[in-house]
CSV table of C-alpha atoms in Angstrom, one decimal:
chain,number,residue,atom,x,y,z
A,1,MET,CA,229.6,326.2,20.5
A,2,LYS,CA,228.2,323.1,18.7
A,3,ASN,CA,231.4,322.6,16.6
A,4,PHE,CA,233.6,323.2,19.6
A,5,ILE,CA,231.7,320.5,21.6
A,6,LEU,CA,231.7,318.0,18.7
A,7,GLY,CA,235.4,318.5,18.2
A,8,ALA,CA,236.0,317.8,21.9
A,9,LEU,CA,234.2,314.5,21.6
A,10,VAL,CA,237.3,312.8,20.4
A,11,ALA,CA,238.8,313.6,23.8
A,12,LEU,CA,235.9,312.0,25.7
A,13,ILE,CA,236.8,309.8,28.6
A,14,ALA,CA,234.3,307.3,29.9
A,15,ALA,CA,235.1,304.7,32.6
A,16,GLY,CA,233.3,301.8,34.2
A,17,CYS,CA,233.9,300.0,37.4
A,18,ALA,CA,232.6,297.0,39.4
A,19,SER,CA,230.1,298.9,41.6
A,20,ALA,CA,226.4,298.6,40.9
A,21,PRO,CA,225.0,301.2,38.6
A,22,ALA,CA,223.1,304.1,40.2
A,23,ASP,CA,222.2,307.7,39.4
A,24,ALA,CA,224.8,310.4,40.0
A,25,VAL,CA,223.4,313.9,40.6
A,26,LEU,CA,225.3,317.1,39.8
A,27,THR,CA,224.1,320.6,40.7
A,28,PHE,CA,225.6,323.6,39.0
A,29,ASP,CA,225.7,327.2,40.3
A,30,VAL,CA,227.2,329.8,38.0
A,31,THR,CA,227.8,333.4,39.3
A,32,SER,CA,227.2,336.2,36.7
A,33,PRO,CA,226.4,333.7,33.9
A,34,THR,CA,227.3,334.6,30.4
A,35,ALA,CA,226.2,331.3,28.7
A,36,LYS,CA,222.8,329.7,29.1
A,37,GLU,CA,223.7,326.0,29.5
A,38,ILE,CA,226.1,323.4,30.9
A,39,VAL,CA,227.1,320.7,28.5
A,40,LEU,CA,228.3,317.3,29.6
A,41,ILE,CA,229.8,314.6,27.3
A,42,CYS,CA,229.4,311.3,29.1
A,43,ASN,CA,230.1,308.0,27.6
A,44,THR,CA,229.6,309.2,24.0
A,45,ASP,CA,226.4,311.0,25.0
A,46,ILE,CA,226.2,314.8,24.7
A,47,ARG,CA,223.7,316.3,27.1
A,48,THR,CA,222.7,319.9,27.6
A,49,PHE,CA,221.4,321.3,30.8
A,50,PRO,CA,219.8,324.8,30.7
A,51,LEU,CA,220.6,327.2,33.5
A,52,ASP,CA,217.8,329.1,35.1
A,53,GLU,CA,217.9,332.9,35.6
A,54,SER,CA,219.9,332.5,38.8
A,55,GLY,CA,222.6,330.4,37.0
A,56,HIS,CA,221.4,327.1,38.6
A,57,CYS,CA,220.7,323.7,37.1
A,58,GLU,CA,220.7,320.0,38.1
A,59,ALA,CA,222.0,317.1,36.0
A,60,VAL,CA,221.0,313.5,36.7
A,61,LEU,CA,223.3,310.9,35.1
A,62,GLU,CA,221.2,307.7,35.1
A,63,ASP,CA,222.5,304.2,36.0
A,64,VAL,CA,226.3,305.0,35.9
A,65,ASP,CA,229.1,302.9,37.4
A,66,ALA,CA,231.8,305.5,37.1
A,67,ILE,CA,232.5,308.1,34.5
A,68,TYR,CA,235.1,310.6,33.5
A,69,ALA,CA,233.1,313.3,31.8
A,70,ARG,CA,234.0,316.5,29.9
A,71,MET,CA,232.1,319.5,31.3
A,72,PHE,CA,231.7,322.6,29.1
A,73,TYR,CA,230.6,326.1,29.9
A,74,GLY,CA,231.0,328.2,26.8
A,75,ARG,CA,234.7,327.7,25.8
A,76,ASN,CA,235.7,326.7,29.3
A,77,GLU,CA,236.0,323.0,30.1
A,78,ARG,CA,237.0,320.6,32.8
A,79,THR,CA,237.2,316.9,33.2
A,80,ILE,CA,235.2,315.6,36.2
A,81,TYR,CA,234.8,312.1,37.7
A,82,VAL,CA,231.8,310.7,39.4
A,83,GLU,CA,230.4,307.3,40.4
A,84,GLY,CA,226.9,306.0,40.7
A,85,GLY,CA,225.3,307.3,43.9
A,86,ASP,CA,227.3,310.5,44.1
A,87,HIS,CA,225.8,313.8,44.8
A,88,ALA,CA,228.2,316.7,43.9
A,89,SER,CA,227.9,320.4,43.4
A,90,ILE,CA,229.9,322.5,41.0
A,91,SER,CA,230.2,326.2,41.2
A,92,PHE,CA,232.2,329.0,39.5
A,93,ASP,CA,232.1,332.6,38.4
A,94,ALA,CA,231.6,332.9,34.6
A,95,GLY,CA,234.1,335.7,34.6
A,96,ASP,CA,236.9,333.7,36.2
A,97,PHE,CA,236.2,330.0,35.4
A,98,GLU,CA,239.7,328.7,36.2
A,99,GLY,CA,240.2,330.8,39.3
A,100,THR,CA,236.8,330.1,40.9
A,101,PHE,CA,236.0,326.5,39.8
A,102,ARG,CA,234.9,324.4,42.8
A,103,PHE,CA,233.8,320.8,42.9
A,104,ASP,CA,232.3,319.7,46.2
A,105,GLY,CA,231.7,316.0,46.6
A,106,ALA,CA,233.2,312.7,47.5
A,107,LYS,CA,235.3,312.7,44.3
A,108,ALA,CA,236.8,316.2,44.8
A,109,SER,CA,240.3,314.8,45.2
A,110,ALA,CA,240.0,313.0,41.9
A,111,VAL,CA,238.8,316.1,40.1
A,112,GLU,CA,241.6,318.1,41.5
A,113,TYR,CA,244.1,315.5,40.4
A,114,LEU,CA,242.7,315.5,36.9
A,115,ARG,CA,243.1,319.3,36.9
A,116,ASN,CA,246.7,319.2,37.9
A,117,VAL,CA,248.2,316.1,36.2
A,118,VAL,CA,248.6,315.7,32.5
A,119,LEU,CA,249.7,312.6,30.6
A,120,THR,CA,252.5,313.8,28.3
A,121,PRO,CA,253.4,311.8,25.1
A,122,LEU,CA,256.8,310.9,23.8
A,123,PRO,CA,258.2,313.2,21.1
A,124,ASP,CA,257.4,311.9,17.6
A,125,GLU,CA,261.2,311.6,16.9
A,126,THR,CA,261.4,308.6,19.3
A,127,TYR,CA,259.6,306.5,16.7
A,128,ALA,CA,263.0,306.3,15.0
A,129,LEU,CA,264.3,304.1,17.8
A,130,PRO,CA,264.3,300.3,17.6
A,131,PHE,CA,261.1,298.9,18.9
A,132,ASN,CA,262.4,297.6,22.2
A,133,GLU,CA,264.0,301.0,23.0
A,134,TYR,CA,260.8,302.8,22.1
A,135,ALA,CA,258.6,300.4,24.1
A,136,SER,CA,260.9,300.8,27.1
A,137,LYS,CA,260.6,304.6,27.0
A,138,LEU,CA,256.8,304.3,26.8
A,139,LYS,CA,256.8,302.0,29.8
A,140,ALA,CA,259.0,304.4,31.7
A,141,LYS,CA,256.4,307.2,31.0
A,142,GLU,CA,253.7,304.9,32.2
A,143,ASN,CA,255.6,304.1,35.4
A,144,ASP,CA,256.3,307.8,36.1
A,145,ALA,CA,252.6,308.6,35.7
A,146,VAL,CA,251.6,305.8,38.1
A,147,LYS,CA,254.1,307.2,40.6
A,148,LEU,CA,252.5,310.6,40.4
A,149,LEU,CA,249.1,309.1,40.9
A,150,LYS,CA,250.1,307.3,44.0
A,151,ALA,CA,252.1,310.3,45.3
A,152,ASN,CA,248.9,312.3,45.2
A,153,SER,CA,247.5,310.1,48.0
A,154,ILE,CA,244.0,310.2,46.6
A,155,LYS,CA,241.7,308.9,49.3
A,156,GLY,CA,237.9,308.6,49.6
A,157,ALA,CA,237.5,308.7,45.8
A,158,GLY,CA,236.0,305.3,45.4
A,159,ASN,CA,237.4,303.3,42.5
A,160,PHE,CA,239.2,306.3,40.9
A,161,PRO,CA,242.8,305.2,41.7
A,162,ASP,CA,242.2,301.8,39.9
A,163,MET,CA,240.4,303.4,37.0
A,164,GLU,CA,243.1,306.1,36.6
A,165,GLU,CA,245.8,303.5,36.6
A,166,GLY,CA,244.0,301.7,33.8
A,167,ARG,CA,243.6,304.9,31.9
A,168,ILE,CA,247.3,305.6,32.3
A,169,ARG,CA,248.2,302.0,31.1
A,170,TYR,CA,246.2,302.3,27.9
A,171,SER,CA,247.1,305.9,27.2
A,172,TYR,CA,250.7,304.8,26.9
A,173,ALA,CA,249.8,301.5,25.1
A,174,THR,CA,248.0,303.2,22.2
A,175,PRO,CA,251.2,304.8,20.7
A,176,LEU,CA,252.5,301.3,20.3
A,177,LEU,CA,249.9,300.7,17.6
A,178,MET,CA,251.3,303.5,15.6
A,179,TYR,CA,254.9,302.4,15.8
A,180,PRO,CA,255.2,300.6,12.4
A,181,VAL,CA,254.0,303.7,10.5
A,182,GLY,CA,255.9,306.1,12.8
A,183,HIS,CA,259.1,304.2,12.5
A,184,MET,CA,258.9,304.1,8.7
A,185,LEU,CA,258.5,307.9,8.6
A,186,MET,CA,261.0,308.9,11.3
A,187,SER,CA,263.7,306.4,10.4
A,188,GLN,CA,263.1,307.0,6.7
A,189,ASN,CA,262.9,303.2,6.2
A,190,PRO,CA,259.8,302.5,4.0
A,191,GLU,CA,260.7,298.8,3.9
A,192,TYR,CA,260.3,298.3,7.7
A,193,GLN,CA,258.0,295.6,8.8
A,194,PRO,CA,257.4,294.7,12.5
A,195,ASP,CA,258.5,291.2,13.6
A,196,GLY,CA,257.0,288.7,16.0
A,197,GLU,CA,258.4,290.5,19.0
A,198,TYR,CA,256.2,293.5,18.2
A,199,TYR,CA,253.0,291.6,17.9
A,200,ASP,CA,253.8,289.6,21.1
A,201,TYR,CA,254.3,292.9,23.0
A,202,ILE,CA,250.9,294.3,21.7
A,203,ARG,CA,249.2,291.0,22.7
A,204,GLN,CA,250.1,291.4,26.4
A,205,TYR,CA,247.7,294.4,26.5
A,206,PHE,CA,245.0,292.6,24.6
A,207,THR,CA,243.0,291.4,27.6
A,208,ASP,CA,239.3,291.4,28.3
A,209,ASP,CA,238.8,293.5,31.4
A,210,GLN,CA,235.2,294.2,32.4
A,211,ASP,CA,236.2,296.9,34.8
A,212,LEU,CA,237.8,299.0,32.0
A,213,VAL,CA,235.5,298.2,29.1
A,214,ASN,CA,233.9,301.7,29.2
A,215,LEU,CA,237.2,303.5,29.5
A,216,SER,CA,237.8,305.1,26.1
A,217,GLU,CA,241.6,304.5,26.2
A,218,TYR,CA,241.1,300.8,26.8
A,219,ARG,CA,238.3,300.5,24.3
A,220,ASN,CA,240.1,302.3,21.5
A,221,PHE,CA,243.3,300.3,22.1
A,222,ILE,CA,241.5,297.0,22.0
A,223,ILE,CA,239.5,297.8,18.9
A,224,GLU,CA,242.6,298.9,16.9
A,225,ALA,CA,244.7,296.1,18.3
A,226,ALA,CA,242.1,293.6,17.0
A,227,HIS,CA,243.0,294.9,13.6
A,228,VAL,CA,246.8,294.9,14.2
A,229,LEU,CA,246.8,291.3,15.6
A,230,ASP,CA,244.5,289.8,13.0
A,231,ALA,CA,247.1,288.6,10.5
A,232,ASP,CA,244.4,287.4,8.0
A,233,ASN,CA,242.7,290.8,7.8
A,234,ARG,CA,245.5,293.2,8.7
A,235,ASN,CA,245.7,294.8,5.3
A,236,LEU,CA,242.0,295.6,5.0
A,237,LYS,CA,241.5,299.3,4.3
A,238,GLU,CA,237.8,299.8,3.7
A,239,ILE,CA,236.0,300.7,6.9
A,240,ASN,CA,233.1,298.3,6.6
A,241,PRO,CA,235.0,295.0,6.1
A,242,LYS,CA,237.6,296.2,8.6
A,243,THR,CA,234.9,296.8,11.2
A,244,VAL,CA,233.4,293.4,10.7
A,245,ALA,CA,236.8,291.8,10.9
A,246,GLN,CA,237.5,293.6,14.2
A,247,MET,CA,234.2,292.5,15.6
A,248,ARG,CA,234.9,288.8,14.7
A,249,TYR,CA,238.4,288.9,16.1
A,250,ILE,CA,237.2,290.3,19.4
A,251,ALA,CA,234.4,287.7,19.6
A,252,ASP,CA,236.7,284.9,18.8
A,253,ASN,CA,239.5,285.9,21.2
A,254,PHE,CA,237.7,287.2,24.3
A,255,LYS,CA,235.7,285.2,26.8
A,256,ASN,CA,233.9,287.8,28.9
A,257,PRO,CA,230.5,288.2,27.3
A,258,VAL,CA,230.0,291.7,28.8
A,259,VAL,CA,233.3,292.9,27.3
A,260,ILE,CA,232.4,291.4,23.9
A,261,GLU,CA,229.0,292.9,24.0
A,262,LYS,CA,230.2,296.4,24.7
A,263,LEU,CA,233.1,296.4,22.3
A,264,LEU,CA,231.0,295.1,19.5
A,265,HIS,CA,228.3,297.5,20.3
A,266,TYR,CA,230.7,300.4,20.2
A,267,LEU,CA,232.1,299.3,16.8
A,268,ALA,CA,228.8,298.7,15.1
A,269,SER,CA,226.9,301.7,16.6
A,270,SER,CA,229.8,304.0,15.8
A,271,TYR,CA,229.9,302.8,12.2
A,272,VAL,CA,226.1,303.1,11.7
A,273,ASP,CA,226.1,306.6,13.4
A,274,THR,CA,228.8,307.8,11.0
A,275,PHE,CA,228.3,305.9,7.8
A,276,GLY,CA,224.7,304.7,7.7
A,277,ILE,CA,223.0,301.3,7.2
A,278,ASP,CA,223.8,300.4,3.6
A,279,GLY,CA,225.6,297.1,3.2
A,280,ILE,CA,225.8,296.3,6.9
A,281,GLU,CA,224.1,292.8,6.7
A,282,GLU,CA,227.3,291.0,7.8
A,283,MET,CA,228.0,293.5,10.5
A,284,GLU,CA,224.5,293.1,11.9
A,285,SER,CA,224.7,289.3,11.8
A,286,VAL,CA,227.8,289.5,14.1
A,287,TYR,CA,226.3,292.2,16.2
A,288,ARG,CA,223.0,290.5,16.9
A,289,THR,CA,224.7,287.2,17.6
A,290,TYR,CA,226.6,288.6,20.6
A,291,VAL,CA,224.8,291.8,21.8
A,292,LYS,CA,221.7,291.0,23.9
A,293,ASP,CA,221.7,293.8,26.4
A,294,GLU,CA,218.5,295.8,26.0
A,295,SER,CA,220.0,299.2,26.7
A,296,LEU,CA,222.7,298.6,24.1
A,297,LEU,CA,220.2,297.5,21.6
A,298,ALA,CA,218.1,300.5,22.3
A,299,ASP,CA,221.0,302.8,21.7
A,300,TYR,CA,221.9,301.0,18.5
A,301,ALA,CA,218.2,301.4,17.3
A,302,VAL,CA,218.4,305.1,17.8
A,303,LYS,CA,221.4,305.4,15.6
A,304,TYR,CA,220.0,303.0,13.0
A,305,ASP,CA,216.7,304.8,12.8
A,306,LYS,CA,218.4,308.0,12.1
A,307,TRP,CA,219.4,306.5,8.7
A,308,ASN,CA,216.3,304.3,8.3
A,309,ILE,CA,214.2,306.9,6.5
A,310,SER,CA,211.8,304.2,5.1
A,311,LYS,CA,210.7,303.2,8.6
A,312,PRO,CA,206.9,303.1,9.1
A,313,GLY,CA,205.6,306.2,10.7
A,314,LYS,CA,208.1,308.5,9.0
A,315,PRO,CA,207.4,310.8,6.0
A,316,SER,CA,207.9,308.9,2.8
A,317,PRO,CA,211.0,309.7,0.8
A,318,ASP,CA,209.9,311.8,-2.3
A,319,PHE,CA,210.0,310.8,-5.9
A,320,ASP,CA,210.2,312.9,-9.1
A,321,ALA,CA,208.4,311.0,-11.8
A,322,VAL,CA,206.5,311.9,-15.0
A,323,ASP,CA,203.2,310.6,-16.5
A,324,ILE,CA,202.7,309.7,-20.2
A,325,ASP,CA,202.1,313.3,-21.0
A,326,GLY,CA,205.3,314.5,-19.3
A,327,LYS,CA,203.6,316.0,-16.3
A,328,LYS,CA,205.8,315.8,-13.1
A,329,TRP,CA,204.5,314.1,-10.0
A,330,SER,CA,205.7,313.8,-6.4
A,331,VAL,CA,204.4,312.2,-3.2
A,332,ALA,CA,202.9,315.6,-2.2
A,333,ASP,CA,200.5,315.4,-5.2
A,334,PHE,CA,198.6,312.6,-3.6
A,335,ARG,CA,198.1,314.1,-0.1
A,336,GLY,CA,194.6,313.6,1.3
A,337,LYS,CA,194.3,310.0,0.1
A,338,TYR,CA,196.0,306.8,1.0
A,339,VAL,CA,198.6,305.7,-1.6
A,340,TYR,CA,199.3,302.2,-2.7
A,341,ILE,CA,202.5,302.2,-4.7
A,342,ASP,CA,203.6,299.5,-7.2
A,343,MET,CA,207.3,299.5,-8.0
A,344,TRP,CA,207.6,297.5,-11.3
A,345,ALA,CA,209.1,297.2,-14.8
A,346,THR,CA,207.9,296.0,-18.1
A,347,TRP,CA,210.7,293.3,-18.2
A,348,CYS,CA,209.6,291.9,-14.8
A,349,GLY,CA,207.5,288.7,-15.1
A,350,PRO,CA,206.3,288.6,-11.5
A,351,CYS,CA,205.3,292.3,-11.8
A,352,LYS,CA,203.1,291.5,-14.8
A,353,LYS,CA,201.4,288.6,-13.0
A,354,GLU,CA,200.2,291.1,-10.4
A,355,LEU,CA,198.5,293.3,-12.9
A,356,PRO,CA,195.1,291.5,-13.0
A,357,TYR,CA,195.0,291.5,-9.2
A,358,LEU,CA,195.9,295.2,-9.2
A,359,LYS,CA,193.1,296.0,-11.6
A,360,ALA,CA,190.6,294.1,-9.4
A,361,LEU,CA,191.9,295.8,-6.3
A,362,GLU,CA,191.5,299.2,-7.8
A,363,GLU,CA,188.0,298.4,-9.0
A,364,LYS,CA,187.1,297.2,-5.5
A,365,PHE,CA,188.3,300.6,-4.0
A,366,ARG,CA,187.1,302.8,-6.9
A,367,ASP,CA,185.1,305.1,-4.6
A,368,ALA,CA,187.5,304.9,-1.6
A,369,GLN,CA,190.0,307.4,-0.3
A,370,ILE,CA,192.9,305.7,-1.9
A,371,VAL,CA,195.0,306.0,-5.1
A,372,PHE,CA,197.0,303.3,-6.9
A,373,VAL,CA,200.3,304.6,-8.3
A,374,GLY,CA,202.6,302.6,-10.6
A,375,LEU,CA,206.3,303.6,-10.6
A,376,SER,CA,208.2,302.2,-13.5
A,377,THR,CA,211.9,301.4,-13.0
A,378,ASP,CA,212.5,300.6,-16.6
A,379,GLY,CA,215.8,301.5,-18.1
A,380,VAL,CA,214.2,302.1,-21.5
A,381,LYS,CA,211.5,304.7,-21.1
A,382,GLU,CA,210.0,303.8,-24.5
A,383,ASN,CA,209.1,300.3,-23.3
A,384,TRP,CA,207.1,301.8,-20.4
A,385,GLU,CA,205.4,304.3,-22.8
A,386,ASN,CA,204.3,301.5,-25.1
A,387,MET,CA,202.8,299.4,-22.3
A,388,VAL,CA,200.9,302.4,-20.8
A,389,ARG,CA,199.5,303.3,-24.2
A,390,SER,CA,198.4,299.7,-24.8
A,391,GLY,CA,195.7,300.1,-22.1
A,392,ALA,CA,196.9,297.2,-20.1
A,393,MET,CA,197.7,299.3,-17.0
A,394,CYS,CA,195.5,300.8,-14.4
A,395,GLY,CA,195.7,303.6,-11.8
A,396,THR,CA,198.2,306.5,-12.1
A,397,GLN,CA,201.2,305.3,-14.1
A,398,LEU,CA,204.4,307.2,-13.7
A,399,TYR,CA,208.0,306.7,-15.1
A,400,LEU,CA,210.6,306.9,-12.3
A,401,GLY,CA,213.6,305.2,-14.1
A,402,PRO,CA,216.3,302.9,-12.6
A,403,ARG,CA,218.4,303.5,-9.6
A,404,SER,CA,216.4,306.4,-8.4
A,405,SER,CA,216.9,308.0,-4.9
A,406,PHE,CA,213.4,306.9,-4.0
A,407,GLN,CA,214.3,303.2,-4.8
A,408,ARG,CA,217.6,303.6,-2.8
A,409,ALA,CA,215.8,305.2,0.2
A,410,TYR,CA,213.5,302.2,0.4
A,411,ASN,CA,216.4,299.8,-0.1
A,412,ILE,CA,214.6,298.1,-2.9
A,413,ASP,CA,216.8,295.5,-4.7
A,414,GLY,CA,214.0,293.4,-6.1
A,415,ILE,CA,210.6,294.1,-7.8
A,416,PRO,CA,207.6,294.0,-7.6
A,417,ARG,CA,207.6,296.0,-4.4
A,418,PHE,CA,204.5,297.5,-2.9
A,419,ILE,CA,204.4,300.5,-0.5
A,420,LEU,CA,201.5,301.9,1.4
A,421,LEU,CA,201.3,305.6,2.6
A,422,ASP,CA,198.8,307.4,4.7
A,423,LYS,CA,196.8,310.5,3.8
A,424,GLU,CA,199.7,312.7,5.0
A,425,GLY,CA,202.4,310.9,3.0
A,426,LYS,CA,203.7,309.0,5.9
A,427,ILE,CA,204.7,305.3,5.6
A,428,ILE,CA,202.3,302.7,6.8
A,429,SER,CA,204.2,299.8,5.2
A,430,ASN,CA,207.5,299.9,3.4
A,431,ASP,CA,206.9,296.3,2.1
A,432,MET,CA,203.1,296.0,1.7
A,433,SER,CA,201.5,292.7,0.7
A,434,ARG,CA,200.9,292.2,-3.0
A,435,PRO,CA,197.6,292.7,-4.7
A,436,SER,CA,197.3,288.9,-5.1
A,437,ALA,CA,197.7,288.3,-1.4
A,438,ASP,CA,194.6,287.3,0.6
A,439,GLU,CA,195.3,289.8,3.4
A,440,THR,CA,195.7,292.9,1.1
A,441,VAL,CA,192.0,293.7,0.9
A,442,SER,CA,191.4,293.4,4.6
A,443,VAL,CA,194.4,295.6,5.4
A,444,LEU,CA,193.1,298.3,3.1
A,445,GLU,CA,189.6,298.0,4.4
A,446,SER,CA,190.9,298.5,8.0
A,447,LEU,CA,192.4,301.9,7.2
A,448,GLU,CA,190.6,304.7,9.0
A,449,GLY,CA,188.6,306.9,6.7
A,450,ILE,CA,189.2,304.7,3.7
A,451,ARG,CA,185.5,304.8,2.8
């Protein structure tokens, strides 16, 4: 079930409109239930609603404008459309989902339309046509789809006709972005390069439209078009610099701050959610310059924190280090006491300057519930061994080595670096003050149960 739902995420459709956000309430009643839950994919959010013993549940979609959502029950699915303020009921028999599915609510005509009308693509072979002929055929498909929409005479469905026309427009605009590659393959002309006419045609769709900014077809087109139209960065292949370039191009060429915010949020949060937070400094600089909406920032923080394993309050990443006698140590070996960790190396001058202060700190807390642990990042283990045997060190001295997973987890690119853990091995500070800092003693004295 999980893999099936995630696979369907690429087909997610989410739309916004000009109406004020409000809650939409959906009730579900399933006869002879065979599955235990209803799953809704709404605006990149996967939500699960358990059914009770009678096959009933209620789903509240908070603060929505308008959304196309994918509804799943087992392997059955249906696209539904609701707007803020809607109250709708959905019922079906689990044994005959298609034959008994019923949507009762103001947007019933929209849901029925979505059930019956499918946007069909052009055959791949048409990529072999000259661009103007290919574009004309796509435009004809778009016009035909709009005619079907209007012929359905959808009434009383709020903003759906306008949203659907936008979805149709950008559904048939997206294949244009693939034309250069498709034409090379289908015409067997590897030397083909699009001319100015091609880019001018793409540019007419590159408009900032606040009403469509949450529509996946619009959003995906604009984001990729930002790469296609950016002549200076068009050949970027690596995902990180490409994403940054797309964000900059949108910010530089759009004027509507809401559209800019949402598109940049989608780009950055999608990147972080998939690839993590390493090397995203430039991306974050652009993101935080333009994105100020608290709900977007909160969503970004959730995705960021998933990767930020060194965040205070989380269990510390583990290490696998050895003492001078070869005994192995890990974070778990220090459970029951606070742990003050010193990341250092014998070649590091600033690290050595902290040693007298570290000795004084350890002496001050000799009878306290805290241990002082040195983790050497030396590349040459012998240098560490010689210094430990010299008697110049204090506390528990361990050899970790360079480029360890522990160091990477804490994003440590400079030493000395000090880390403070609680008695359970959870992070209190991932960048604790140095032994020489005036506040260090007071911070340690304030720890509960330190004495």
